[in-house]
Tab-separated table of C-alpha atoms in Angstrom:
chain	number	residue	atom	x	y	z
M	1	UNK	CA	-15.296	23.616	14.032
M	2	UNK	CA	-11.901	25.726	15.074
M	3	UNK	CA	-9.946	22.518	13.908
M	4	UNK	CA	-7.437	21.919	11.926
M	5	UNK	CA	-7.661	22.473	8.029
M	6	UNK	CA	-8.628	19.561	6.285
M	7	UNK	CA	-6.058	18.719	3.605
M	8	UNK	CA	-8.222	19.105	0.869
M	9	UNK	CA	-8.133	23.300	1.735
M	10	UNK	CA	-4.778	23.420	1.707
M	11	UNK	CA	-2.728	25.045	-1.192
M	12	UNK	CA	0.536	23.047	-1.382
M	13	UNK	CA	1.531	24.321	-4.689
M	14	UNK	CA	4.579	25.467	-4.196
M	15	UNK	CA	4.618	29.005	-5.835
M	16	UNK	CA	7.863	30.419	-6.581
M	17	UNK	CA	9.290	33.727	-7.149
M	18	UNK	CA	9.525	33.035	-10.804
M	19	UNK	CA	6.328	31.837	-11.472
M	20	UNK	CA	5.095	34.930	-9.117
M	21	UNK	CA	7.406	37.473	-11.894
M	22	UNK	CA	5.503	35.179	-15.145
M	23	UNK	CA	1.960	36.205	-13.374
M	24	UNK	CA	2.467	39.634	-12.618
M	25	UNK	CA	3.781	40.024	-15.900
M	26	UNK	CA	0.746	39.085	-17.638
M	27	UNK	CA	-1.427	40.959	-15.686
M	28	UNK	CA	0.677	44.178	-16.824
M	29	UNK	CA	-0.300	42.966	-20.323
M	30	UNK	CA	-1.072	39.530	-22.210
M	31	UNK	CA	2.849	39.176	-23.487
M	32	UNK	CA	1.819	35.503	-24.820
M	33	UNK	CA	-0.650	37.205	-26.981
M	34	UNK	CA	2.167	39.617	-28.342
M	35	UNK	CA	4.458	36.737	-29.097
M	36	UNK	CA	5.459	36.003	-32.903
M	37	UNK	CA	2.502	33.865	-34.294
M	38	UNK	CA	1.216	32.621	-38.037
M	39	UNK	CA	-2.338	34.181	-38.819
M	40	UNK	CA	-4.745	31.948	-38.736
M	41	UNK	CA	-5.478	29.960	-41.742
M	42	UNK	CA	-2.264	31.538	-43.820
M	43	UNK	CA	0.446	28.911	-44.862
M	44	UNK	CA	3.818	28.918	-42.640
M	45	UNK	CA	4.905	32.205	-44.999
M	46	UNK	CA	7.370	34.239	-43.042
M	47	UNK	CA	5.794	37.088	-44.143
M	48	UNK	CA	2.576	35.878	-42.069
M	49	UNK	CA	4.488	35.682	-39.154
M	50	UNK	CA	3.683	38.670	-36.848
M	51	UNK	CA	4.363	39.712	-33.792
M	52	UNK	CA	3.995	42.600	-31.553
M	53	UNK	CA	7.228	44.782	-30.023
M	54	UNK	CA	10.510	43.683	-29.143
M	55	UNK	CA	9.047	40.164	-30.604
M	56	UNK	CA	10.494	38.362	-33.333
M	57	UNK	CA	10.536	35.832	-36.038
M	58	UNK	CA	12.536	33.304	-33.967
M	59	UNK	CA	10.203	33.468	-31.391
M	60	UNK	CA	7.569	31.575	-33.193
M	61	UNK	CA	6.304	28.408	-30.751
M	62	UNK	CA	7.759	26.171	-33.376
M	63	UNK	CA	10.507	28.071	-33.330
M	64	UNK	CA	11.743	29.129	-30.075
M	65	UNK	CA	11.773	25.830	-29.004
M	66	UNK	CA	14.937	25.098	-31.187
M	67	UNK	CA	16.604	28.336	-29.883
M	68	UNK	CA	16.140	27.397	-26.395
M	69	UNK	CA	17.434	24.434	-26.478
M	70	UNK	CA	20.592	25.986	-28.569
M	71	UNK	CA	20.794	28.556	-25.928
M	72	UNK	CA	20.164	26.170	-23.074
M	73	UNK	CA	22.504	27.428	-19.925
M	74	UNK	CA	23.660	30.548	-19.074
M	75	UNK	CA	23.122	31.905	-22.254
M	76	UNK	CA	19.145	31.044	-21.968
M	77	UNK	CA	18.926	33.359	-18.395
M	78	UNK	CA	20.290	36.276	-20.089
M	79	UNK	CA	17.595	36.260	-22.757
M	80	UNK	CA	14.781	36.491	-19.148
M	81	UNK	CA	16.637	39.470	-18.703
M	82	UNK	CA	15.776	41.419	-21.669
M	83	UNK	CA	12.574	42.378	-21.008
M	84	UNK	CA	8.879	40.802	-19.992
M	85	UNK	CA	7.908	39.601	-23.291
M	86	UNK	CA	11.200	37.690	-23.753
M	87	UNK	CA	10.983	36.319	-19.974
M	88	UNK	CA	7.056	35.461	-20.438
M	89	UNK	CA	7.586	33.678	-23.908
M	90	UNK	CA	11.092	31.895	-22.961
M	91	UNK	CA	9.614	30.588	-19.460
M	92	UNK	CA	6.490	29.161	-21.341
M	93	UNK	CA	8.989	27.567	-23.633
M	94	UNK	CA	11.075	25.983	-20.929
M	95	UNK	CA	8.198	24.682	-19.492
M	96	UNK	CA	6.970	22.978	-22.861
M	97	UNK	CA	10.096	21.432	-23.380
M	98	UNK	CA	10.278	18.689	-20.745
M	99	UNK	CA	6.121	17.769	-21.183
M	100	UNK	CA	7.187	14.452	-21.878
M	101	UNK	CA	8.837	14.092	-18.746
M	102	UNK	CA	5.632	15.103	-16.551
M	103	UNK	CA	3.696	12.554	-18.819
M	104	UNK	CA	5.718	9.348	-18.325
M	105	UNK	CA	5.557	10.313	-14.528
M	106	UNK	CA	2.065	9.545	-14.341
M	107	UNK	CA	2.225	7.048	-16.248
M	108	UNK	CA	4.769	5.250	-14.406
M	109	UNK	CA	3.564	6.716	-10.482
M	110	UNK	CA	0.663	7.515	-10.667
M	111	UNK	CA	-1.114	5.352	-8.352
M	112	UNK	CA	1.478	6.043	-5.644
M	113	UNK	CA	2.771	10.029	-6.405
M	114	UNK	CA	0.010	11.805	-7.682
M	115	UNK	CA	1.414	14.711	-9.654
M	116	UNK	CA	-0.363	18.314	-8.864
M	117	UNK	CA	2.376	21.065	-9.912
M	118	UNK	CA	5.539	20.962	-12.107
M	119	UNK	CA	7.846	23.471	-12.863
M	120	UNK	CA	11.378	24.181	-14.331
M	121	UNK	CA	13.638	26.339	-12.128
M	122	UNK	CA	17.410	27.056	-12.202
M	123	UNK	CA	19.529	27.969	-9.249
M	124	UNK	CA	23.980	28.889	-9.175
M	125	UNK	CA	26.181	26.277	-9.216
M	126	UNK	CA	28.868	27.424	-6.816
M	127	UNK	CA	32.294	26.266	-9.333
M	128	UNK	CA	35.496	28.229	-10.186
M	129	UNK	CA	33.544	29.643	-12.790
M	130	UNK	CA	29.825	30.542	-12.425
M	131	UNK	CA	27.931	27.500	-13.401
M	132	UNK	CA	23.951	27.052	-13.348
M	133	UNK	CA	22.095	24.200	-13.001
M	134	UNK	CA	18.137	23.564	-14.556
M	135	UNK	CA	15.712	21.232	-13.049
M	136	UNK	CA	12.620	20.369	-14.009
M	137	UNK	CA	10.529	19.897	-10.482
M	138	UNK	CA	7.706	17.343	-9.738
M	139	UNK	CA	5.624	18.002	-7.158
M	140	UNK	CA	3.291	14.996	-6.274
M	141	UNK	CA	1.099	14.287	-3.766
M	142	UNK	CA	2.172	10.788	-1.590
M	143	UNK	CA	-0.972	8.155	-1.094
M	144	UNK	CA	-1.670	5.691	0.529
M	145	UNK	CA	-0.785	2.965	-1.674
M	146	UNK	CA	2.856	1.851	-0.062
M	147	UNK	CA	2.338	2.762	3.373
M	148	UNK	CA	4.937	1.634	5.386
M	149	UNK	CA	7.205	0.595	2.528
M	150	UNK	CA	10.610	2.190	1.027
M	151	UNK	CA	10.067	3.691	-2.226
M	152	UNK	CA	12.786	4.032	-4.983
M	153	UNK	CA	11.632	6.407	-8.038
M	154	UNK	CA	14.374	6.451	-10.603
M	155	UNK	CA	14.799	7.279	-14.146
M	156	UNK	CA	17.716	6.993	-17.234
M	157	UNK	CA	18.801	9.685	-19.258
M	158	UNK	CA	21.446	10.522	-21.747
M	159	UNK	CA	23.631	13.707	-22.461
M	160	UNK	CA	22.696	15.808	-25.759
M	161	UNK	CA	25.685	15.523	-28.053
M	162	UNK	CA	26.671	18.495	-30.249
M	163	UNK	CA	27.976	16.180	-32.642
M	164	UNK	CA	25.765	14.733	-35.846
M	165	UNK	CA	27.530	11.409	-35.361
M	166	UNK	CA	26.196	7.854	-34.722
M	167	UNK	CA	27.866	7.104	-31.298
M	168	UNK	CA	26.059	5.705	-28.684
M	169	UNK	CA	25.883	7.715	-25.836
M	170	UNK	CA	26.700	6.923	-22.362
M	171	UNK	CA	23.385	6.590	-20.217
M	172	UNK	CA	23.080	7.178	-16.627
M	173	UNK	CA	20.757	6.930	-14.132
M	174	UNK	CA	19.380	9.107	-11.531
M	175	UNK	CA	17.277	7.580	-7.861
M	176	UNK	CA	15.695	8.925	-5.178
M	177	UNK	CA	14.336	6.606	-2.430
M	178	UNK	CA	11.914	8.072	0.308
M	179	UNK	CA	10.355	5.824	3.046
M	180	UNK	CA	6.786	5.880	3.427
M	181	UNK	CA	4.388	6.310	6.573
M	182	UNK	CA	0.794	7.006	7.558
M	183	UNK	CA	-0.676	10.084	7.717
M	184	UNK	CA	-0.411	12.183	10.250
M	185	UNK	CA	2.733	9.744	12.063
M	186	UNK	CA	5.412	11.623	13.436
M	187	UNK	CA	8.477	11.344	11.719
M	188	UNK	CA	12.077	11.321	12.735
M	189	UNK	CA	15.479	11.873	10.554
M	190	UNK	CA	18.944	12.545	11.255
M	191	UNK	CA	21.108	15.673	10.209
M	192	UNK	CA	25.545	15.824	10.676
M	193	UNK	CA	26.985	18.989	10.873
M	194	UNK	CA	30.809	18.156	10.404
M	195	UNK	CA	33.109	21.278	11.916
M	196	UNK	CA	36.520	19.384	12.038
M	197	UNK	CA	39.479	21.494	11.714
M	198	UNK	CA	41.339	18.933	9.621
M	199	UNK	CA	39.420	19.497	6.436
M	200	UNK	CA	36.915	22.915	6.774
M	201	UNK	CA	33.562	23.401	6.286
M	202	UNK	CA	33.289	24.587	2.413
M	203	UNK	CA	29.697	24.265	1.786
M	204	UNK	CA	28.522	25.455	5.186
M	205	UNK	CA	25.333	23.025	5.101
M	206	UNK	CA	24.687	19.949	7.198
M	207	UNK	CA	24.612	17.142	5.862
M	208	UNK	CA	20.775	15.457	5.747
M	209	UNK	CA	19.131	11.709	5.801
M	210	UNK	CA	19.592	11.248	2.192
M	211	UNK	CA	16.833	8.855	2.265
M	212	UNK	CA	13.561	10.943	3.305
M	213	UNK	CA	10.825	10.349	5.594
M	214	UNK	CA	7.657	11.079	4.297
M	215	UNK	CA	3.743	10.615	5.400
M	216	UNK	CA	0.561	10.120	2.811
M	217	UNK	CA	-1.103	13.280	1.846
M	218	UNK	CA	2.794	14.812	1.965
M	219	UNK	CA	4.356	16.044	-1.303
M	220	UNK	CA	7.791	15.637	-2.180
M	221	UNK	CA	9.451	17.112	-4.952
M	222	UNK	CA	11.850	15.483	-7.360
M	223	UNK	CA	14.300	17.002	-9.792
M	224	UNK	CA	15.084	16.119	-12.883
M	225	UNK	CA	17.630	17.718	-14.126
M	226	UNK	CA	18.127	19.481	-17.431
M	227	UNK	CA	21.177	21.081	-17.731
M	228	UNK	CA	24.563	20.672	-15.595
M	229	UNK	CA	28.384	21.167	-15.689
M	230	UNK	CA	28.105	17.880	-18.084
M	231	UNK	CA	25.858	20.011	-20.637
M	232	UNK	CA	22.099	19.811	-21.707
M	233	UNK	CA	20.006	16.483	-21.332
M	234	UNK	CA	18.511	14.427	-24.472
M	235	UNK	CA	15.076	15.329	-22.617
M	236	UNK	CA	13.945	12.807	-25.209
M	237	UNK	CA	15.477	10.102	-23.839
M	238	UNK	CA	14.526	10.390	-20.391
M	239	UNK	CA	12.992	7.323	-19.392
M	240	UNK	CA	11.448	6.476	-16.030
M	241	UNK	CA	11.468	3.288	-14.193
M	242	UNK	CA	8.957	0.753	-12.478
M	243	UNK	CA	8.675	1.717	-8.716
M	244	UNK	CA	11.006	-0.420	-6.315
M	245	UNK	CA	9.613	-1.224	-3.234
M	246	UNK	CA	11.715	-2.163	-0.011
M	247	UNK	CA	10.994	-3.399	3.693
M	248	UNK	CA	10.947	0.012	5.996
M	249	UNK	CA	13.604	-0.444	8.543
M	250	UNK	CA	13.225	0.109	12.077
M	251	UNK	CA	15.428	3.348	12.016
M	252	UNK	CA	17.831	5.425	9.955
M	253	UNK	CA	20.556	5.714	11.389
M	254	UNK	CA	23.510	8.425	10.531
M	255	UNK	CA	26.644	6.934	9.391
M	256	UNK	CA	28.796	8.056	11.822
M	257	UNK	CA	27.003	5.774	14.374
M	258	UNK	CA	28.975	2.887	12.642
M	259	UNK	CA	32.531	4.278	14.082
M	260	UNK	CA	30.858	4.964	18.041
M	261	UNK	CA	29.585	2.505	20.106
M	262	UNK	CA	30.443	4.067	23.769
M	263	UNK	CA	27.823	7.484	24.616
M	264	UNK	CA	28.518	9.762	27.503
M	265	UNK	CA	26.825	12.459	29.136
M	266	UNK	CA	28.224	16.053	29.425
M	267	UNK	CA	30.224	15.698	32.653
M	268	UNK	CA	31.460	11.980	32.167
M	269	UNK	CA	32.723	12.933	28.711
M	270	UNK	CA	34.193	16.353	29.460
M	271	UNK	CA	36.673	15.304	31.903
M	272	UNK	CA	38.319	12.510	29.638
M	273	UNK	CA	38.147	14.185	26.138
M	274	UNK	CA	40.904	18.027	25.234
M	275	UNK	CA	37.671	19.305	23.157
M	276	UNK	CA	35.821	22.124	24.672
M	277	UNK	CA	31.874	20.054	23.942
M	278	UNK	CA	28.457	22.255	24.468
M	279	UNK	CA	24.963	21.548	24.781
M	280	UNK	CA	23.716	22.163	21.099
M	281	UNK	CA	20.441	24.278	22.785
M	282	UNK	CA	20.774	26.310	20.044
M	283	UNK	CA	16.979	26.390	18.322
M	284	UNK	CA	14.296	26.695	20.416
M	285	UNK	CA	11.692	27.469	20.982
M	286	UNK	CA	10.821	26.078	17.558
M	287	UNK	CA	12.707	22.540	18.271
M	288	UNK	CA	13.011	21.745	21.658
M	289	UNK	CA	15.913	20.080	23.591
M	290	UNK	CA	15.594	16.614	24.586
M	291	UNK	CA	18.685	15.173	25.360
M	292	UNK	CA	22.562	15.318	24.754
M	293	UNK	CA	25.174	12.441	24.751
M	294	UNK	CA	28.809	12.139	23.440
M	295	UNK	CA	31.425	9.844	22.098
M	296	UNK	CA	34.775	10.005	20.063
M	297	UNK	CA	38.606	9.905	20.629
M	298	UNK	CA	40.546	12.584	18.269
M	299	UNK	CA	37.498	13.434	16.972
M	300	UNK	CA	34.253	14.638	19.332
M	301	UNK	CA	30.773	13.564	18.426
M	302	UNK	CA	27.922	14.900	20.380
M	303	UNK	CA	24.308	13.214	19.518
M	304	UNK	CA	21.587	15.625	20.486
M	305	UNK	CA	17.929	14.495	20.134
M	306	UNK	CA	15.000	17.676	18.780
M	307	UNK	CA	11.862	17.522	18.599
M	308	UNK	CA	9.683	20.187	16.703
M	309	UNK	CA	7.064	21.607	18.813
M	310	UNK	CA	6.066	25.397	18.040
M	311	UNK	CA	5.622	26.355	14.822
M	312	UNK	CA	7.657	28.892	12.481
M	313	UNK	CA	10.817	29.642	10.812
M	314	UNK	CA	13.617	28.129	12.830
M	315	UNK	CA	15.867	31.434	13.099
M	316	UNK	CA	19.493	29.969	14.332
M	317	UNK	CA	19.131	26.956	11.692
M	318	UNK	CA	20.516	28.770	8.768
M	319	UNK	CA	23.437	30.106	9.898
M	320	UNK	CA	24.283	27.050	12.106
M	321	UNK	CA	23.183	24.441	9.863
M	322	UNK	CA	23.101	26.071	6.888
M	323	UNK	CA	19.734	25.152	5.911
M	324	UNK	CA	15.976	26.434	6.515
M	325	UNK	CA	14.244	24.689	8.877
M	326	UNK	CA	9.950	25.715	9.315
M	327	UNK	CA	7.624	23.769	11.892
M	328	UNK	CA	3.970	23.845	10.437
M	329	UNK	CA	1.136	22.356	12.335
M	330	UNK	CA	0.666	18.699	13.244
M	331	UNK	CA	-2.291	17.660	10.722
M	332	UNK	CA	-0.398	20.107	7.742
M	333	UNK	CA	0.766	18.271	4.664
M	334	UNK	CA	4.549	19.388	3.921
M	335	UNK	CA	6.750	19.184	0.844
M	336	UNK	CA	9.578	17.368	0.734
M	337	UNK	CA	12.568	17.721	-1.301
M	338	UNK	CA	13.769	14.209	-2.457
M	339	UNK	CA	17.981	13.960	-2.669
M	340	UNK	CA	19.597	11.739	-5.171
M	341	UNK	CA	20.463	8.735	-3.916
M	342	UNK	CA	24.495	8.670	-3.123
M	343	UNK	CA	24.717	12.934	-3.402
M	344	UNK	CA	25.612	13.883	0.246
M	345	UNK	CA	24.166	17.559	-1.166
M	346	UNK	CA	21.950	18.103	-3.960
M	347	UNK	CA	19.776	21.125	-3.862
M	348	UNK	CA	20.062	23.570	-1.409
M	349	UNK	CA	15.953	23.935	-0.407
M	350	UNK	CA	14.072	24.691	3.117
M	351	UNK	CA	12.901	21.834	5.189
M	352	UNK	CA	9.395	21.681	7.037
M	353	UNK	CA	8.581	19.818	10.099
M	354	UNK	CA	5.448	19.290	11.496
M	355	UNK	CA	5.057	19.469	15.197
M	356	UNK	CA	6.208	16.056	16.754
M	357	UNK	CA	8.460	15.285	14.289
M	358	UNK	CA	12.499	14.710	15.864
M	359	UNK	CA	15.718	15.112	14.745
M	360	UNK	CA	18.964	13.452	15.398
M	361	UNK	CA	21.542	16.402	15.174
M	362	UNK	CA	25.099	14.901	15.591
M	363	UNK	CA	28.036	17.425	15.323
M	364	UNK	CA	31.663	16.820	14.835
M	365	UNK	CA	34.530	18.712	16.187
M	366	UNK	CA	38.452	18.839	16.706
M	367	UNK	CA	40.979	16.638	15.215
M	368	UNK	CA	44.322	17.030	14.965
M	369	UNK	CA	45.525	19.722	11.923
M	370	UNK	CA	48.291	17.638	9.405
């Protein structure tokens, strides 16, 4: 009826560029097929074991998973570089290897984070020496079972030791907590972009609500990570934990609104603060300007209130904020990244918006240089 899409005809799987590489490889040719196999019915003989070219013993399903996990790292992202049959076989692999994990998510979530799509990815870590990080990504689909509750998803994990002793390793535990609203509401977070001369801006990116507004029928995606500056994960003893549930508060608020009690506008707080203040107007017509208010001593604070109305790519947002920022239509599921509970940055992903939603963009400026 010239409507909106319903969300049942919308393809939220989120299809990345390495998945994209996996497909068009096997249309070029069936690499799995080529991949080092025992003929059927023969005995586990390594002389049955064939393969096609640049394939090889090791590369055996029962096999390969042992490398993988020996190569696990940096080492593991060279071997995608060798060439298609060696990406196809090793991304299949990495995908196999954390099954377990995908299982005792349904199991544990089902009835409230329907899983749809997983994947592993890996992305830089940005150290003195080039570090990666692997993930293994959930992607589930939010119902309508906690509606206007506070979620907490969490799950315990150990490191892999390289050692064949008995020592108990240490285990930790990883959260995420999203808040949970009904479909279609409009939602509203908060986002600090800190510019004080008294201590840089390394990273570049904002700072965002670390606990996420989400609607049913939205997907969010949650990491679990693999592989880190700490070393590889005992993916075997990654455990998942019952779902917490909390009382929604009335509003999250940033921080910073702790230390500031007194707001001005523009002209009141221009003529009694030494910092040079704007009008943040810096993102329409995507997000609109609503208002504008300051407060601070050494350091300014200026509290400027979005709200998404037209839809696309936000094009000042990344270089500003450091982040991607897209506004999709009102009635349009979006995916979410979760953040780990207590990580003022974890992964460094876009962030949708659906038309309504606001945003609470506080900045910080000046100080005095020690």
């Amino acid at each position: 009826m010239g409507g909106q899409p319903s969300v049942a005809s919308i393809d939220v799987r989120v299809t990345d560029r390495k998945s994209l590489l996996k497909e068009q490889c096997l249309r070029r040719e069936p690499y799995d097929e080529l991949q080092h196999h025992y003929k059927k019915g023969a005995e586990k003989n390594p002389e049955e074991c064939v393969g096609g070219e640049n394939s090889f013993p090791f590369m055996e399903p029962c096999i390969v998973q042992r490398v993988t996990l020996f190569l696990f790292g940096g080492s593991l992202i060279r071997c995608f570089e060798v060439c298609p049959l060696w990406f196809v076989v090793f991304f299949k692999t990495l995908d196999e290897i954390p099954a377990r994990i995908d299982a005792g998510f349904k199991e544990f979530y089902g009835h409230s984070l329907q899983l749809e799509y997983a994947r592993t990815d890996w992305s830089p870590v940005h150290v003195a020496q080039a570090g990666i990080r692997i993930d293994r990504i959930l992607i589930a689909r939010v119902t309508d079972y906690h509606v206007n509750r506070c979620c907490k998803v969490s799950y315990g994990y150990t490191q892999r030791s390289g050692s064949a002793s008995n020592e108990i390793e240490d285990k930790y535990e990883c959260s995420f907590k999203f808040d949970t609203y009904d479909r279609g509401c409009p939602r509203s977070f908060w986002i600090h972009k800190d510019i004080c001369r008294f201590h840089g801006d390394e990273t570049r990116v904002a700072a965002t609500q670390n606990i996420t507004a989400v609607c049913v029928d939205d997907r969010v995606e949650i990491a679990v990570n693999l592989f880190n500056a700490m070393g590889l994960v005992d993916v075997s003893e990654v455990v998942w934990h019952p779902l917490k549930l909390f009382p929604l508060p009335k509003r999250r608020e940033c921080p910073i609104e702790q230390e500031l009690f007194d707001w001005y506008d523009f002209d009141s707080f221009q003529s009694q603060s030494v910092e040079r203040v704007q009008i943040p107007d810096f993102f329409s017509p995507q997000l609109v300007h609503c208002s504008t208010e300051y407060a601070g001593i050494d350091v300014a604070v200026s509290r400027t209130r979005l709200r998404a109305e037209q839809q696309g790519v936000v094009p000042q947002a990344d270089r500003i904020l450091g982040s991607r920022l897209e506004v999709l239509p009102t009635r349009c599921p979006i995916i979410l990244p979760l953040k780990r509970v207590g990580l003022q940055h974890d992964r460094f992903t876009k962030i949708q918006l659906r038309q309504g939603d606001g945003i609470d963009l506080y900045i910080s400026q000046g100080g005095k240089m020690t």
